[in-house]
Amino acid sequence: MIGLNVKQRPKAVVIGAGFGGLAAAIRLSVKGYDVQVYDKLEEPGGRASVFRQDGHTFDAGPTIITAPFLLKELWQLCGRRFEDDVQLVAMDPFYRIRFDDGSHFDYNGDAKHMRAEVARFAPEDLAGYERFLRLCEKCKKLGFEGMGDKPFDRLSDLLAAIPDFLRMGAWRSIYAQVARHFSSEHLRTVMSFHPLLIGGNPFSVTAAYALINALERTWGVHSAMGGTGSIVTGLVGLLRERRVGLHMNAPVARIVIENGRAQGIELADGRVERADIVVSNGDTAWTYKNLVDAQHRRHWSDARIERGRYSMGLLVWYFGTRRQYVDVPHHMLVLGPRYKGLLQDIFKKHVLADDFSLYLHRPTATDPSLAPAGCDTFYALAPVPHLDSGTDWGTQAEIMRHAIEKRLEETVLPGLSGQIRSSLMMTPQDFHDRLWSYKGAGFGLEPLLLQSAWFRPHNRSEDVPGLYMVGAGTHPGAGVPGVLMSAKALEKVVPHV
């Protein structure tokens, strides 16, 4: 109609279709933005994408869901029920931790079972275990509930949080905190390994991450039927219903900055997409170093990016077997002979050691449909140094894959070498080349105290007005809950529509 004034919705461009980018796109569209998502990969998911080969479905990255309410919120925002699209199954045990001596600890959320497991290793540590649980609960309340979705982009935010950091004993490492409560080295390992799930060395990462223990006990550890990729499929379905554009095979070459603010993106094919705000779900170090011209980076200069301490690299061997290994649970840690020494080699010395520890994922323990009938699907993940190690992964990958196969055959997968029917690998070099992860690090900056909260790259860019960050590299950090909460923090700093 002539004279009708229709307000045009502001446009948001999201770089990256990982969990953080998809969650951000949903929240921005609900706020009233016209959202378009661009990603270099063939399918959405980012680190949570899916590989399919020889009838096997391999989740490329995340395999566990904690704090599932963060996912349910996204469906509720769209007027939908999460349970209508995704079925979560509670894990028991959460993990089996197998030590080099052959003993194992089955870790779950049942209080009676956990006390019995602790007592089986060191009955004298039961009192310390109870004290540790109380500390974990305090960290969850102060760190997760109090800080997780709060954007730390003002110094006053940091100053206001200092008392809570002190209450959590955040100046200690998680291992040092655990060691105050347990005398058994096996139990110290069991209670301190969690930061490795988000890219941190337990001997360096702040003790505030004891909150992970409480998160798991409160909301459980879950797996999605159909694999984690089914959650990505559900999120994409929500975006399509909201008419959010999802553009795959569309790598971004640079963020367009004009008149001192982000004005859109330039794609690798030369197209320019204009926007009122730009949100990057890409690796933050990569985003600043490769997508933002140096003249616009007063804070995140090349030198500052290089000085950061980054998480470990990941060697992941995805394989399928002709037989099933029914005694192997869904999630298992197969530990090598060293704990602290191996982590020092990985995080501090950046040397590829001869020994290793593994996270072994057997999703067919829960969902047999992820493999052909009578077969199993696995991945074995070994933390390794990031690319500063100088490792030639083109030659080293198969050498290490063979060593992992031999180790698994000797420990928990007898006869493995004669049972493999499908195999593929990802190395830190693939994380660099395929996922544009700086130094090939699996989780961005390591979650050290001085690389957390206000010290981590902010959700609202310190350098470029109109540019925002979500995902593992920004606040609050890596892991599915952290990435989803970064999208909640984003809501609080983008302009109102």
mmCIF file with all atom_site columns, C-alpha atoms in Angstrom, residues 118 122-134 181-182:
data_model
loop_
_atom_site.group_PDB
_atom_site.id
_atom_site.type_symbol
_atom_site.label_atom_id
_atom_site.label_alt_id
_atom_site.label_comp_id
_atom_site.label_asym_id
_atom_site.label_entity_id
_atom_site.label_seq_id
_atom_site.pdbx_PDB_ins_code
_atom_site.Cartn_x
_atom_site.Cartn_y
_atom_site.Cartn_z
_atom_site.occupancy
_atom_site.B_iso_or_equiv
_atom_site.pdbx_formal_charge
_atom_site.auth_seq_id
_atom_site.auth_comp_id
_atom_site.auth_asym_id
_atom_site.auth_atom_id
_atom_site.pdbx_PDB_model_num
ATOM 1  C CA . VAL A 1 118 ? 36.245 -44.411 45.571 1.00 0.00 ? 118 VAL A CA 1
ATOM 2  C CA . ALA A 1 122 ? 41.255 -45.730 48.569 1.00 0.00 ? 122 ALA A CA 1
ATOM 3  C CA . PRO A 1 123 ? 38.746 -45.919 51.456 1.00 0.00 ? 123 PRO A CA 1
ATOM 4  C CA . GLU A 1 124 ? 40.810 -43.297 53.295 1.00 0.00 ? 124 GLU A CA 1
ATOM 5  C CA . ASP A 1 125 ? 39.844 -40.793 50.557 1.00 0.00 ? 125 ASP A CA 1
ATOM 6  C CA . LEU A 1 126 ? 36.073 -41.003 51.139 1.00 0.00 ? 126 LEU A CA 1
ATOM 7  C CA . ALA A 1 127 ? 35.988 -37.966 53.446 1.00 0.00 ? 127 ALA A CA 1
ATOM 8  C CA . GLY A 1 128 ? 38.021 -35.991 50.913 1.00 0.00 ? 128 GLY A CA 1
ATOM 9  C CA . TYR A 1 129 ? 35.621 -37.054 48.176 1.00 0.00 ? 129 TYR A CA 1
ATOM 10 C CA . GLU A 1 130 ? 32.673 -35.606 50.104 1.00 0.00 ? 130 GLU A CA 1
ATOM 11 C CA . ARG A 1 131 ? 34.532 -32.308 50.567 1.00 0.00 ? 131 ARG A CA 1
ATOM 12 C CA . PHE A 1 132 ? 35.428 -32.267 46.870 1.00 0.00 ? 132 PHE A CA 1
ATOM 13 C CA . LEU A 1 133 ? 31.771 -32.735 45.862 1.00 0.00 ? 133 LEU A CA 1
ATOM 14 C CA . ARG A 1 134 ? 30.803 -29.704 47.926 1.00 0.00 ? 134 ARG A CA 1
ATOM 15 C CA . HIS A 1 181 ? 41.248 -33.961 48.765 1.00 0.00 ? 181 HIS A CA 1
ATOM 16 C CA . PHE A 1 182 ? 42.652 -37.296 47.483 1.00 0.00 ? 182 PHE A CA 1
#
